[in-house]
Coordinates of C-alpha atoms and ligand atoms in Angstrom, one line a residue:
M238 CA 0.0 0.0 0.0
C239 CA 2.1 2.8 -1.4
G240 CA 5.7 2.0 -2.3
I241 CA 8.6 4.3 -1.5
V242 CA 12.2 4.3 -2.6
G243 CA 15.3 6.5 -1.9
F244 CA 18.8 6.6 -3.2
T245 CA 22.0 8.6 -2.7
G246 CA 25.3 7.5 -4.4
E247 CA 27.4 7.5 -7.5
I248 CA 24.9 6.6 -10.2
S249 CA 21.8 8.3 -11.7
A250 CA 19.2 8.7 -8.9
K251 CA 16.3 9.0 -11.4
D252 CA 17.2 5.6 -12.9
V253 CA 17.4 3.9 -9.5
L254 CA 14.1 5.5 -8.4
L255 CA 12.2 4.7 -11.6
H256 CA 13.4 1.1 -11.6
G257 CA 12.4 0.8 -7.9
L258 CA 9.0 2.4 -8.5
K259 CA 8.2 0.0 -11.4
A260 CA 9.1 -2.9 -9.1
L261 CA 7.0 -1.5 -6.3
E262 CA 4.0 -0.6 -8.4
Y263 CA 2.1 -3.6 -7.0
R264 CA 1.8 -1.6 -3.8
G265 CA -0.2 1.1 -5.4
Y266 CA -0.7 2.4 -8.9
D267 CA -2.9 5.5 -9.0
S268 CA -0.1 8.1 -9.2
A269 CA 3.6 8.4 -8.8
G270 CA 6.4 10.9 -8.3
I271 CA 10.1 11.5 -7.7
A272 CA 12.1 14.3 -6.2
V273 CA 15.7 14.6 -7.1
E274 CA 18.5 17.0 -6.0
T275 CA 19.7 18.8 -9.1
E276 CA 22.3 21.6 -9.5
N277 CA 19.4 24.0 -9.3
G278 CA 17.8 22.5 -6.2
I279 CA 15.2 19.9 -5.7
K280 CA 13.1 18.9 -8.7
N281 CA 9.7 17.4 -7.8
I282 CA 7.9 15.6 -10.7
K283 CA 4.5 13.9 -10.2
T284 CA 1.8 12.4 -12.4
V285 CA -1.5 10.7 -12.1
G286 CA -1.6 7.1 -13.3
K287 CA 1.0 4.3 -13.6
V288 CA 4.7 4.6 -13.2
S289 CA 5.0 4.5 -17.0
N290 CA 3.3 7.9 -17.1
L291 CA 5.9 9.2 -14.7
V292 CA 8.7 7.7 -16.8
D293 CA 7.4 9.6 -19.8
K294 CA 7.2 12.8 -17.9
V295 CA 10.7 12.4 -16.4
N296 CA 12.1 11.7 -19.8
E297 CA 10.9 15.1 -21.0
Y298 CA 13.5 16.7 -18.7
G299 CA 16.4 14.9 -20.4
D300 CA 19.8 15.7 -19.0
S301 CA 18.6 18.5 -16.8
L302 CA 17.7 15.8 -14.3
K303 CA 21.3 14.8 -13.6
A304 CA 21.2 13.9 -9.9
T305 CA 22.6 11.3 -7.6
T306 CA 20.2 11.7 -4.7
G307 CA 16.4 11.4 -4.7
I308 CA 13.2 9.8 -3.3
G309 CA 10.2 8.3 -5.1
H310 CA 6.7 7.1 -4.4
T311 CA 3.9 5.1 -6.1
R312 CA 0.6 5.8 -4.5
W313 CA -2.6 4.0 -3.4
A314 CA -4.7 6.9 -2.4
T315 CA -6.0 7.0 1.2
H316 CA -6.5 10.7 2.0
G317 CA -7.3 12.9 -0.9
G318 CA -8.3 12.0 -4.4
V319 CA -6.1 10.8 -7.3
T320 CA -4.5 14.1 -8.4
A321 CA -1.0 15.3 -9.2
E322 CA -1.2 17.6 -6.2
N323 CA -2.0 14.7 -3.9
A324 CA 0.8 12.5 -5.4
H325 CA 4.1 12.3 -3.4
P326 CA 6.7 13.6 -2.9
H327 CA 5.3 16.4 -0.7
R328 CA 7.1 19.5 0.2
A329 CA 6.9 21.9 3.1
G330 CA 9.5 24.6 3.7
K331 CA 12.9 22.9 3.6
V332 CA 11.5 19.4 3.8
T333 CA 10.6 17.0 0.9
L334 CA 9.3 13.6 1.7
V335 CA 7.6 10.4 0.7
H336 CA 5.3 8.4 3.0
N337 CA 3.7 5.0 3.3
G338 CA 1.0 4.8 6.0
I339 CA -1.7 7.0 7.4
I340 CA -1.3 10.0 9.8
E341 CA -4.4 9.6 11.9
N342 CA -4.3 13.0 13.6
Y343 CA -3.6 15.0 10.4
Q344 CA -6.8 17.0 10.7
E345 CA -6.1 18.2 14.2
L346 CA -2.5 19.1 13.1
A347 CA -3.8 20.8 9.9
A348 CA -6.1 23.0 12.1
Q349 CA -3.1 24.0 14.2
F350 CA -1.3 25.1 11.1
K351 CA -4.3 26.9 9.8
E352 CA -4.4 29.0 13.0
K353 CA -0.9 30.1 12.1
G354 CA -2.0 31.0 8.6
L355 CA -0.4 27.9 7.0
E356 CA -2.5 26.0 4.5
P357 CA -1.4 22.8 2.7
V358 CA -1.4 22.6 -1.1
S359 CA -2.8 19.1 -1.2
E360 CA -5.6 17.2 0.6
T361 CA -3.2 14.6 2.1
D362 CA -2.2 13.6 5.5
T363 CA 1.4 13.3 4.2
E364 CA 1.8 17.0 3.4
I365 CA 0.7 17.7 7.0
A366 CA 3.5 15.4 8.2
A367 CA 6.0 17.3 6.0
M368 CA 4.7 20.5 7.6
V369 CA 5.2 19.1 11.1
I370 CA 8.8 18.0 10.3
N371 CA 9.6 21.4 8.8
D372 CA 8.0 23.1 11.9
C373 CA 10.4 21.1 14.1
Y374 CA 13.5 21.8 11.9
T375 CA 16.0 24.5 12.7
D376 CA 19.3 23.0 11.5
N377 CA 19.4 19.4 12.7
P378 CA 17.4 16.8 10.7
I379 CA 17.7 14.1 13.2
E380 CA 16.4 16.3 16.0
A381 CA 13.6 17.5 13.7
V382 CA 12.5 14.0 12.9
K383 CA 12.6 12.9 16.5
A384 CA 10.5 15.9 17.6
A385 CA 8.1 15.5 14.7
V386 CA 7.2 11.9 15.3
K387 CA 6.2 12.7 18.8
R388 CA 3.4 14.8 17.3
L389 CA 2.3 12.3 14.7
K390 CA -0.2 9.5 15.4
G391 CA -0.6 6.6 13.0
A392 CA 1.5 4.4 10.8
Y393 CA 4.4 5.7 8.7
A394 CA 7.5 5.0 6.7
F395 CA 9.1 8.3 5.7
C396 CA 12.1 9.0 3.4
I397 CA 13.0 12.7 3.9
I398 CA 15.4 15.1 2.2
F399 CA 16.2 18.4 3.9
D400 CA 17.2 21.3 1.5
D401 CA 20.3 22.0 3.7
Y402 CA 21.6 18.4 3.4
P403 CA 21.0 17.7 -0.3
E404 CA 23.1 14.5 -0.4
N405 CA 21.4 12.8 2.5
I406 CA 18.2 11.0 3.1
Y407 CA 16.7 10.5 6.5
A408 CA 14.2 7.7 7.2
I409 CA 12.0 6.5 10.1
R410 CA 9.2 4.0 10.3
N411 CA 6.4 3.0 12.5
G412 CA 4.3 0.1 11.2
S413 CA 5.1 0.4 7.5
P414 CA 8.1 -1.5 6.2
L415 CA 11.5 -0.1 5.1
V416 CA 14.6 -2.1 4.0
A417 CA 17.9 -0.6 3.2
T418 CA 21.4 -1.5 2.0
N419 CA 24.7 0.2 1.2
T420 CA 26.9 -0.8 -1.8
D421 CA 29.8 0.6 -3.7
E422 CA 27.2 2.4 -5.9
G423 CA 25.6 4.1 -3.0
S424 CA 22.8 3.7 -0.4
F425 CA 19.4 2.4 -1.2
I426 CA 16.2 2.3 0.9
A427 CA 12.7 1.0 -0.1
S428 CA 9.5 -0.5 1.0
D429 CA 10.5 -3.9 -0.3
M430 CA 13.6 -5.6 -1.6
V431 CA 12.1 -6.0 -5.0
A432 CA 13.0 -2.4 -5.6
I433 CA 16.7 -2.8 -4.8
V434 CA 17.6 -6.4 -5.2
K435 CA 19.1 -5.5 -8.6
Y436 CA 21.8 -3.7 -6.6
S437 CA 22.2 -6.0 -3.6
K438 CA 20.9 -9.2 -2.1
D439 CA 22.1 -8.2 1.4
Y440 CA 19.9 -5.8 3.4
F441 CA 18.6 -4.9 6.7
V442 CA 15.1 -4.0 8.0
L443 CA 15.1 -0.5 9.5
P444 CA 14.0 -1.1 13.1
E445 CA 10.9 0.7 14.1
H446 CA 11.3 4.1 15.8
H447 CA 14.9 4.4 14.7
I448 CA 16.2 7.2 12.5
A449 CA 18.4 6.2 9.5
T450 CA 20.9 8.8 8.2
I451 CA 21.6 7.7 4.6
T452 CA 24.6 9.1 2.9
K453 CA 26.3 7.8 -0.3
D454 CA 29.0 6.1 1.7
S455 CA 27.0 4.6 4.7
I456 CA 23.8 4.2 6.5
S457 CA 23.8 4.9 10.3
I458 CA 20.9 4.1 12.6
M459 CA 20.0 5.7 15.9
D460 CA 17.3 5.1 18.3
L461 CA 15.3 8.0 19.6
K462 CA 17.8 8.5 22.4
F463 CA 20.4 9.1 19.8
R464 CA 22.2 5.8 20.5
E465 CA 23.8 4.1 17.5
V466 CA 22.4 0.7 16.6
E467 CA 24.0 -2.0 14.4
P468 CA 21.6 -3.4 11.8
D469 CA 20.8 -7.1 11.6
M470 CA 21.9 -8.0 8.1
M471 CA 19.7 -10.3 6.1
H472 CA 20.0 -12.0 2.7
V473 CA 17.4 -12.7 0.0
S474 CA 17.6 -16.1 -1.6
W475 CA 16.0 -14.9 -4.9
D476 CA 17.5 -12.5 -7.5
A477 CA 16.2 -9.7 -9.7
T478 CA 14.9 -12.1 -12.3
A479 CA 12.4 -13.5 -9.8
A480 CA 10.7 -10.1 -9.7
K481 CA 10.5 -9.9 -13.5
K482 CA 7.8 -11.4 -15.8
G483 CA 10.2 -13.8 -17.5
G484 CA 8.3 -14.1 -20.7
Y485 CA 4.9 -14.3 -19.2
E486 CA 2.4 -11.6 -20.1
Y487 CA 1.3 -11.2 -16.5
F488 CA 3.0 -11.9 -13.2
M489 CA -0.1 -13.8 -12.1
L490 CA 0.3 -16.4 -14.8
K491 CA 4.0 -16.6 -14.0
E492 CA 3.3 -17.0 -10.3
I493 CA 0.7 -19.8 -11.0
H494 CA 3.4 -21.6 -12.9
E495 CA 5.9 -21.1 -10.1
Q496 CA 3.7 -23.0 -7.6
P497 CA 5.3 -26.4 -7.9
E498 CA 8.7 -24.9 -7.1
A499 CA 7.3 -22.8 -4.3
L500 CA 5.7 -25.8 -2.8
T501 CA 8.9 -27.9 -3.0
N502 CA 10.9 -25.2 -1.4
T503 CA 8.4 -24.8 1.4
I504 CA 7.6 -28.5 2.1
V505 CA 10.8 -30.5 1.5
P506 CA 13.1 -28.8 4.1
R507 CA 10.4 -29.6 6.7
I508 CA 10.4 -33.4 6.1
V509 CA 12.9 -35.4 8.1
G510 CA 12.9 -39.2 7.8
G511 CA 9.5 -39.1 6.2
L512 CA 7.9 -37.1 9.0
P513 CA 7.1 -33.4 9.4
D514 CA 9.7 -31.5 11.4
F515 CA 10.2 -27.8 12.1
S516 CA 13.8 -28.0 13.5
V517 CA 15.1 -26.2 10.5
D518 CA 12.9 -23.2 11.5
G519 CA 13.9 -23.4 15.2
V520 CA 10.3 -24.1 16.0
D521 CA 10.4 -26.7 18.8
D522 CA 7.4 -28.8 19.9
S523 CA 7.1 -26.8 23.2
I524 CA 4.9 -24.4 21.2
F525 CA 2.3 -27.1 20.9
E526 CA 2.4 -28.1 24.6
G527 CA -0.5 -27.1 26.8
I528 CA -2.6 -26.0 23.8
N529 CA -6.2 -26.9 23.9
N530 CA -7.4 -24.7 21.0
I531 CA -6.1 -22.8 18.0
T532 CA -7.1 -19.5 16.5
I533 CA -6.0 -18.7 12.9
T534 CA -6.2 -15.1 12.0
A535 CA -5.5 -13.4 8.7
C536 CA -7.1 -11.4 5.9
G537 CA -8.4 -12.3 2.5
T538 CA -6.7 -15.1 0.7
A539 CA -4.4 -15.8 3.7
M540 CA -7.5 -16.2 5.8
H541 CA -8.8 -18.7 3.2
A542 CA -5.7 -20.7 3.7
G543 CA -6.6 -20.6 7.4
L544 CA -10.0 -22.1 6.6
I545 CA -8.2 -25.0 4.9
G546 CA -6.1 -25.4 8.0
K547 CA -9.1 -25.4 10.3
T548 CA -10.8 -28.2 8.2
I549 CA -7.8 -30.5 8.2
I550 CA -6.6 -29.8 11.7
E551 CA -10.0 -30.4 13.2
K552 CA -10.3 -33.6 11.1
Y553 CA -7.0 -35.1 12.1
V554 CA -6.0 -33.5 15.4
R555 CA -9.5 -33.2 16.9
I556 CA -8.7 -29.8 18.5
P557 CA -11.1 -26.8 18.0
V558 CA -9.7 -24.3 15.5
N559 CA -11.3 -20.9 15.2
V560 CA -10.6 -18.8 12.0
E561 CA -11.0 -15.1 12.5
I562 CA -10.8 -12.3 10.0
A563 CA -8.0 -10.1 11.5
S564 CA -9.9 -6.8 11.2
E565 CA -12.8 -8.4 13.2
Y566 CA -10.6 -10.3 15.7
R567 CA -8.7 -7.2 16.9
Y568 CA -11.8 -5.4 17.9
K569 CA -13.9 -8.1 19.4
N570 CA -12.3 -9.1 22.7
P571 CA -11.4 -12.5 21.4
I572 CA -11.4 -15.5 23.7
V573 CA -7.7 -16.5 23.6
D574 CA -5.3 -17.2 26.5
E575 CA -2.1 -19.1 27.3
H576 CA -3.8 -22.3 26.1
T577 CA -4.4 -20.9 22.7
L578 CA -2.0 -21.2 19.8
V579 CA -2.7 -18.2 17.5
I580 CA -1.5 -18.7 14.0
L581 CA -1.1 -15.5 11.9
V582 CA -1.0 -16.0 8.1
S583 CA 0.4 -13.3 5.8
Q584 CA 2.3 -13.2 2.6
S585 CA 3.6 -9.7 3.1
G586 CA 4.0 -9.9 6.9
E587 CA 2.9 -6.3 7.0
T588 CA -0.9 -6.4 6.8
A589 CA -1.9 -3.9 9.5
D590 CA -4.9 -5.8 10.8
T591 CA -3.0 -9.1 11.0
L592 CA -0.1 -7.3 12.8
E593 CA -2.5 -5.8 15.4
A594 CA -4.2 -9.2 15.8
L595 CA -0.7 -10.6 16.6
R596 CA 0.0 -7.9 19.2
L597 CA -3.4 -8.4 20.8
S598 CA -2.8 -12.2 21.0
K599 CA 0.6 -11.7 22.7
A600 CA -1.0 -9.3 25.1
R601 CA -3.4 -12.1 26.0
N602 CA -0.5 -14.5 26.6
A603 CA -1.3 -16.7 23.7
K604 CA 1.5 -18.5 21.9
T605 CA 2.0 -17.0 18.5
L606 CA 3.2 -18.7 15.3
S607 CA 3.3 -16.8 12.0
I608 CA 3.3 -18.2 8.5
V609 CA 4.9 -15.4 6.5
N610 CA 6.5 -15.1 3.0
V611 CA 8.6 -11.9 3.4
K612 CA 11.6 -12.4 5.6
G613 CA 12.2 -9.9 8.3
S614 CA 8.7 -8.4 8.0
S615 CA 6.9 -7.1 11.0
I616 CA 4.7 -10.1 11.7
A617 CA 7.6 -12.5 11.3
R618 CA 9.7 -10.5 13.7
E619 CA 7.1 -9.9 16.4
S620 CA 5.6 -13.4 16.6
D621 CA 7.1 -16.0 19.0
Y622 CA 7.8 -18.4 16.1
V623 CA 7.8 -18.1 12.4
L624 CA 7.4 -20.6 9.6
Y625 CA 8.5 -18.9 6.4
T626 CA 6.9 -19.9 3.2
H627 CA 9.4 -20.0 0.4
A628 CA 7.3 -18.6 -2.5
G629 CA 9.8 -15.9 -3.6
P630 CA 8.4 -12.4 -4.4
E631 CA 4.7 -12.4 -5.2
I632 CA 4.1 -9.3 -7.4
A633 CA 0.6 -9.8 -8.9
V634 CA -2.0 -8.3 -6.6
A635 CA -4.0 -11.4 -6.6
S636 CA -2.3 -14.0 -4.5
T637 CA -1.7 -17.4 -6.0
K638 CA 1.6 -19.1 -5.0
A639 CA 1.5 -17.6 -1.6
Y640 CA -1.9 -19.1 -0.9
M641 CA -0.7 -22.5 -2.2
V642 CA 2.4 -22.5 0.2
Q643 CA 0.3 -21.2 3.1
M644 CA -2.0 -24.2 2.6
S645 CA 1.0 -26.5 2.5
V646 CA 2.3 -25.2 5.9
M647 CA -1.2 -25.8 7.3
Y648 CA -0.8 -29.5 6.3
L649 CA 2.6 -29.6 7.9
I650 CA 1.3 -28.2 11.1
M651 CA -1.6 -30.6 11.1
L652 CA 0.8 -33.5 10.6
R653 CA 3.2 -32.5 13.3
L654 CA 0.3 -32.0 15.7
A655 CA -1.3 -35.3 14.8
L656 CA 2.1 -37.0 15.5
L657 CA 2.6 -35.2 18.8
K658 CA -0.9 -35.6 20.1
K659 CA -1.1 -39.2 18.7
T660 CA -4.5 -38.6 17.1
V661 CA -3.2 -40.4 14.0
D662 CA -0.9 -43.4 14.1
E663 CA 2.6 -42.9 12.8
A664 CA 2.1 -45.0 9.7
E665 CA -0.8 -42.8 8.7
V666 CA 1.2 -39.7 9.4
R667 CA 3.9 -41.1 7.1
R668 CA 1.4 -41.9 4.4
L669 CA -0.1 -38.4 4.6
T670 CA 3.3 -36.8 4.6
A671 CA 4.2 -38.8 1.5
E672 CA 1.0 -37.4 -0.2
L673 CA 2.2 -33.9 0.8
I674 CA 5.6 -34.4 -0.7
H675 CA 3.9 -35.5 -3.9
V676 CA 1.8 -32.3 -4.1
P677 CA 4.3 -30.2 -6.1
D678 CA 4.4 -32.9 -8.9
Y679 CA 0.6 -33.2 -8.7
V680 CA 0.2 -29.4 -9.2
K681 CA 2.7 -29.5 -12.1
T682 CA 0.4 -32.0 -13.9
I683 CA -2.5 -29.6 -13.7
L684 CA -0.7 -26.5 -15.0
D685 CA -1.4 -27.5 -18.6
S686 CA -5.1 -27.7 -18.1
D687 CA -5.4 -24.1 -19.1
K688 CA -6.6 -24.6 -22.6
A689 CA -9.9 -26.2 -21.4
I690 CA -10.2 -23.4 -18.8
Q691 CA -9.8 -20.7 -21.4
K692 CA -12.9 -22.1 -23.2
I693 CA -14.9 -22.0 -20.0
S694 CA -13.8 -18.4 -19.2
N695 CA -15.3 -17.3 -22.5
K696 CA -18.7 -18.7 -21.2
I697 CA -18.6 -16.7 -18.0
I698 CA -17.1 -13.5 -19.3
N699 CA -20.5 -11.8 -19.7
A700 CA -22.1 -13.0 -16.5
N701 CA -23.3 -10.4 -14.1
S702 CA -23.0 -12.7 -11.2
L703 CA -22.0 -16.2 -10.4
F704 CA -21.8 -18.7 -7.6
Y705 CA -19.2 -21.1 -6.3
I706 CA -20.5 -24.1 -4.3
G707 CA -18.9 -27.0 -2.5
R708 CA -18.9 -28.9 0.8
G709 CA -16.1 -29.3 3.4
L710 CA -12.7 -28.5 1.8
D711 CA -14.5 -27.8 -1.5
Y712 CA -16.5 -25.0 0.2
V713 CA -13.5 -23.3 1.8
L714 CA -11.8 -23.5 -1.6
S715 CA -14.8 -22.0 -3.2
C716 CA -14.4 -19.0 -1.0
E717 CA -10.9 -18.5 -2.4
G718 CA -12.1 -19.1 -6.0
S719 CA -14.8 -16.6 -5.7
L720 CA -12.5 -13.9 -4.1
K721 CA -10.0 -14.4 -6.9
L722 CA -12.6 -14.0 -9.6
K723 CA -14.3 -10.9 -8.3
E724 CA -10.9 -9.3 -7.5
I725 CA -9.5 -9.4 -11.0
T726 CA -12.6 -9.7 -13.3
Y727 CA -15.0 -7.3 -11.5
I728 CA -17.8 -9.9 -11.9
H729 CA -19.8 -10.3 -8.7
S730 CA -19.6 -13.8 -7.3
E731 CA -20.4 -15.5 -4.0
A732 CA -19.2 -18.7 -2.4
Y733 CA -21.8 -20.9 -0.7
A734 CA -21.7 -24.0 1.2
A735 CA -23.6 -26.2 -1.3
G736 CA -26.2 -27.2 1.3
E737 CA -26.9 -23.7 2.4
L738 CA -27.9 -22.3 -1.0
K739 CA -31.5 -23.4 -0.6
H740 CA -31.9 -21.4 2.6
G741 CA -32.3 -18.2 0.6
T742 CA -29.7 -17.6 -2.1
I743 CA -31.1 -20.1 -4.6
S744 CA -33.7 -17.5 -5.5
L745 CA -30.9 -15.8 -7.4
I746 CA -30.3 -18.8 -9.6
T747 CA -32.1 -18.3 -12.9
D748 CA -31.4 -19.2 -16.6
N749 CA -27.7 -19.3 -17.4
V750 CA -26.4 -18.0 -14.1
P751 CA -22.9 -19.7 -13.9
V752 CA -22.4 -22.0 -10.9
I753 CA -19.0 -23.4 -10.4
A754 CA -19.4 -26.6 -8.3
V755 CA -16.3 -27.9 -6.6
A756 CA -16.8 -31.6 -6.1
T757 CA -13.7 -33.4 -5.1
Q758 CA -14.7 -34.6 -1.6
K759 CA -15.9 -38.1 -2.1
D760 CA -17.6 -38.6 1.3
V761 CA -20.0 -35.7 0.6
L762 CA -20.2 -36.2 -3.2
A763 CA -23.8 -37.5 -3.3
K764 CA -24.9 -34.4 -1.3
T765 CA -23.0 -32.0 -3.5
V766 CA -24.5 -33.7 -6.6
S767 CA -28.0 -33.2 -5.3
N768 CA -27.2 -29.5 -4.9
I769 CA -25.9 -29.4 -8.5
V770 CA -29.2 -30.9 -9.7
E771 CA -31.1 -28.3 -7.7
V772 CA -29.4 -25.4 -9.4
R773 CA -29.3 -27.0 -12.8
S774 CA -33.1 -27.5 -12.7
R775 CA -33.4 -23.8 -12.1
G776 CA -31.5 -23.0 -15.3
A777 CA -27.9 -22.6 -13.9
F778 CA -25.0 -23.1 -16.2
V779 CA -22.9 -25.6 -14.2
I780 CA -19.2 -26.0 -14.4
M781 CA -18.0 -28.9 -12.2
I782 CA -14.5 -29.4 -10.9
T783 CA -13.9 -32.9 -9.7
T784 CA -11.2 -35.7 -9.7
E785 CA -10.9 -38.5 -12.2
D786 CA -11.6 -41.2 -9.6
V787 CA -14.9 -39.7 -8.6
D788 CA -17.8 -41.5 -10.2
V789 CA -20.1 -38.7 -11.4
N790 CA -22.7 -38.5 -14.1
T791 CA -21.2 -36.0 -16.5
S792 CA -24.6 -35.1 -17.9
L793 CA -25.3 -33.3 -14.7
C794 CA -23.2 -30.3 -15.7
D795 CA -22.5 -28.2 -18.7
H796 CA -18.7 -28.4 -18.4
I797 CA -16.5 -30.6 -16.3
L798 CA -12.9 -30.0 -15.3
V799 CA -11.2 -33.2 -14.1
L800 CA -8.3 -33.3 -11.8
P801 CA -6.0 -36.3 -11.8
K802 CA -6.7 -38.9 -9.0
V803 CA -5.6 -37.8 -5.6
D804 CA -6.4 -38.5 -1.9
Q805 CA -9.4 -36.2 -1.4
D806 CA -7.7 -34.3 1.4
F807 CA -5.0 -33.1 -1.0
A808 CA -7.4 -32.2 -3.8
P809 CA -7.5 -28.5 -2.8
F810 CA -4.0 -28.1 -4.2
G811 CA -5.2 -29.1 -7.7
A812 CA -8.6 -27.4 -7.6
A813 CA -7.0 -24.2 -6.5
V814 CA -5.0 -24.1 -9.7
M815 CA -8.2 -24.5 -11.7
L816 CA -9.9 -21.8 -9.8
Q817 CA -6.9 -19.5 -10.3
Y818 CA -6.9 -20.2 -14.0
I819 CA -10.7 -19.5 -14.2
A820 CA -10.1 -16.1 -12.7
Y821 CA -7.0 -15.3 -14.7
Y822 CA -8.4 -16.2 -18.1
T823 CA -11.7 -14.5 -17.5
S824 CA -9.9 -11.3 -16.5
Y825 CA -7.6 -11.7 -19.5
A826 CA -10.5 -12.3 -21.9
K827 CA -12.1 -9.1 -20.6
G828 CA -9.0 -7.2 -21.5
L829 CA -8.3 -6.2 -17.9
N830 CA -5.0 -5.5 -16.3
V831 CA -4.8 -8.9 -14.5
D832 CA -1.9 -7.9 -12.2
Q833 CA -3.2 -4.5 -11.1
P834 CA -7.0 -4.7 -10.5
R835 CA -8.7 -1.4 -9.8
N836 CA -8.9 0.0 -6.3
L837 CA -6.4 -2.5 -4.9
A838 CA -2.9 -2.7 -3.7
K839 CA -1.0 -5.7 -2.6
S840 CA 0.3 -5.0 0.9
V841 CA -2.5 -3.5 3.0
T842 CA -0.6 -1.6 5.6
V843 CA -3.6 0.5 6.7
E844 CA -6.7 -0.6 8.6
Ligands
F6R19 C1 -6.2 -11.6 -2.6 C2 -5.1 -11.1 -1.8 C3 -5.5 -10.6 -0.5 C4 -4.4 -10.9 0.6 C5 -4.7 -10.1 1.9 C6 -3.7 -10.4 3.0 O1 -5.8 -12.2 -3.8 O2 -4.0 -11.2 -2.1 O3 -6.7 -10.9 0.0 O4 -4.4 -12.2 0.8 O5 -4.7 -8.7 1.6 O6 -2.4 -10.1 2.6 P1 -1.2 -10.7 3.3 O7 -1.1 -12.1 3.0 O8 0.0 -10.0 2.8 O9 -1.4 -10.4 4.8

């Protein structure tokens, strides 16, 4: 949610910033801007629209933009409409800055400035933050930043340039992410490593409430008592090509195809002697001791991975699992205590509601375990234990490979718990573990089912509304299929537990309304089939997803997508690919920007 980048060094700042913003565009894409220090002072260039618009505008300046220090921003609007004035960087007096986050008390602060006769140019909370920092500034940037943040409430990551220190960038964060690195070419800072991995794979996460002074030769960090702090260096295991489309038209398609590899990287290191084992993560079994219930909390797709976890953990471990939407959990006085294991699921590790859910759980003495993709992210750092998913960078706004690996970690947790609590005998745990190890190959076999799905997408492209139905694992998978479709095709869709439809919603089923029926669960197949018959007899156009070993009368549906034979508990991995393809090809057939759906941004760092 908004991407920021800063650079000071020996090479062209505008090139570094534009490259970084292009890579960060998944975080927001309604407007963009850069400010660079030129011989004639700071030049602030902003446009509405994608980073490509900004590139065109910057190119108009030609050589006059020779600069080696600058900051940039790609925006997902929160306060103030999508206009060039509201785009970042913002300027106040001697301060120019970019911001990711929300300043909650900006109206109160704006009123104070108004009394002094000072009016902002834009409608943004960010410009008010710039005014506060400028107000606190006499000649020492670090003191100004320290004094200013005392007056600001909310979440922020700032990169700031002061006119009097044109070769330096100052940064601070609270809640929103910032990573930084220093190389022979200079010093880089950004919301995410994708912006700077081209220059370095080593980096550190700027600790919260610490001020970074970034010069071309070094980056120093101080806490708010002005004590120097050594950064904890980290390393990314992927390189710049992982954050490029690599011949695919859209990142989403590339990421769907990366799923077998992501699954292998996530599952295999956690299998020792044919059994699940988290020693490699430093997660010892004590985390599962004394636990009599589990709460899984997350948002969106990550929450849907949690629903898969609930279904399989309750089935095999016989322990109650509660799945909570993080934005609800954090305000509802949840029933968790020291006997609860709270599992937080997040690709980015920065989702504001999930982070707050984590903090609340810790305050209630629950044990916390996060499943996170981005190393060193806030949720990973603050939880008691972390199980990283190894999906590599996920750039498309619609999550695919992250969901897949989150599901696989749910299976690993289920298996480890089943082993420890002896709810399943070891031979069966071994059999199920072997099934899990086979999942990456299984998913690979489904990747080339896309031709059949393209045909189906053409049938639903003109629908106003459609329904996903299923039972058990098929139902929770339907929730994800439906979210994916509406997110990137703008077609309204709903997921229903197949047996629930007749309690009201079936009145919406009329001629040619598409119903996607997920029917991989053999033990409830007959029931799902009756629900398919019910909707078909009301005119629905039924697309069924099932497995080849399921005995089903094909005349019951208009289209059938058949997954290779698999243990029904592992069918979600195959069905998920089909559901992702349905969303992808429908969006593609509608001519939409699959990777950057309207109104969205990937990492939701605001409430
Ligand atoms: C949908 C999607 C979102 C995210 C949600 C949580 O395709 O990607 O629903 O799953 O915003 O994000 P993370 O996993 O980063 O916490």
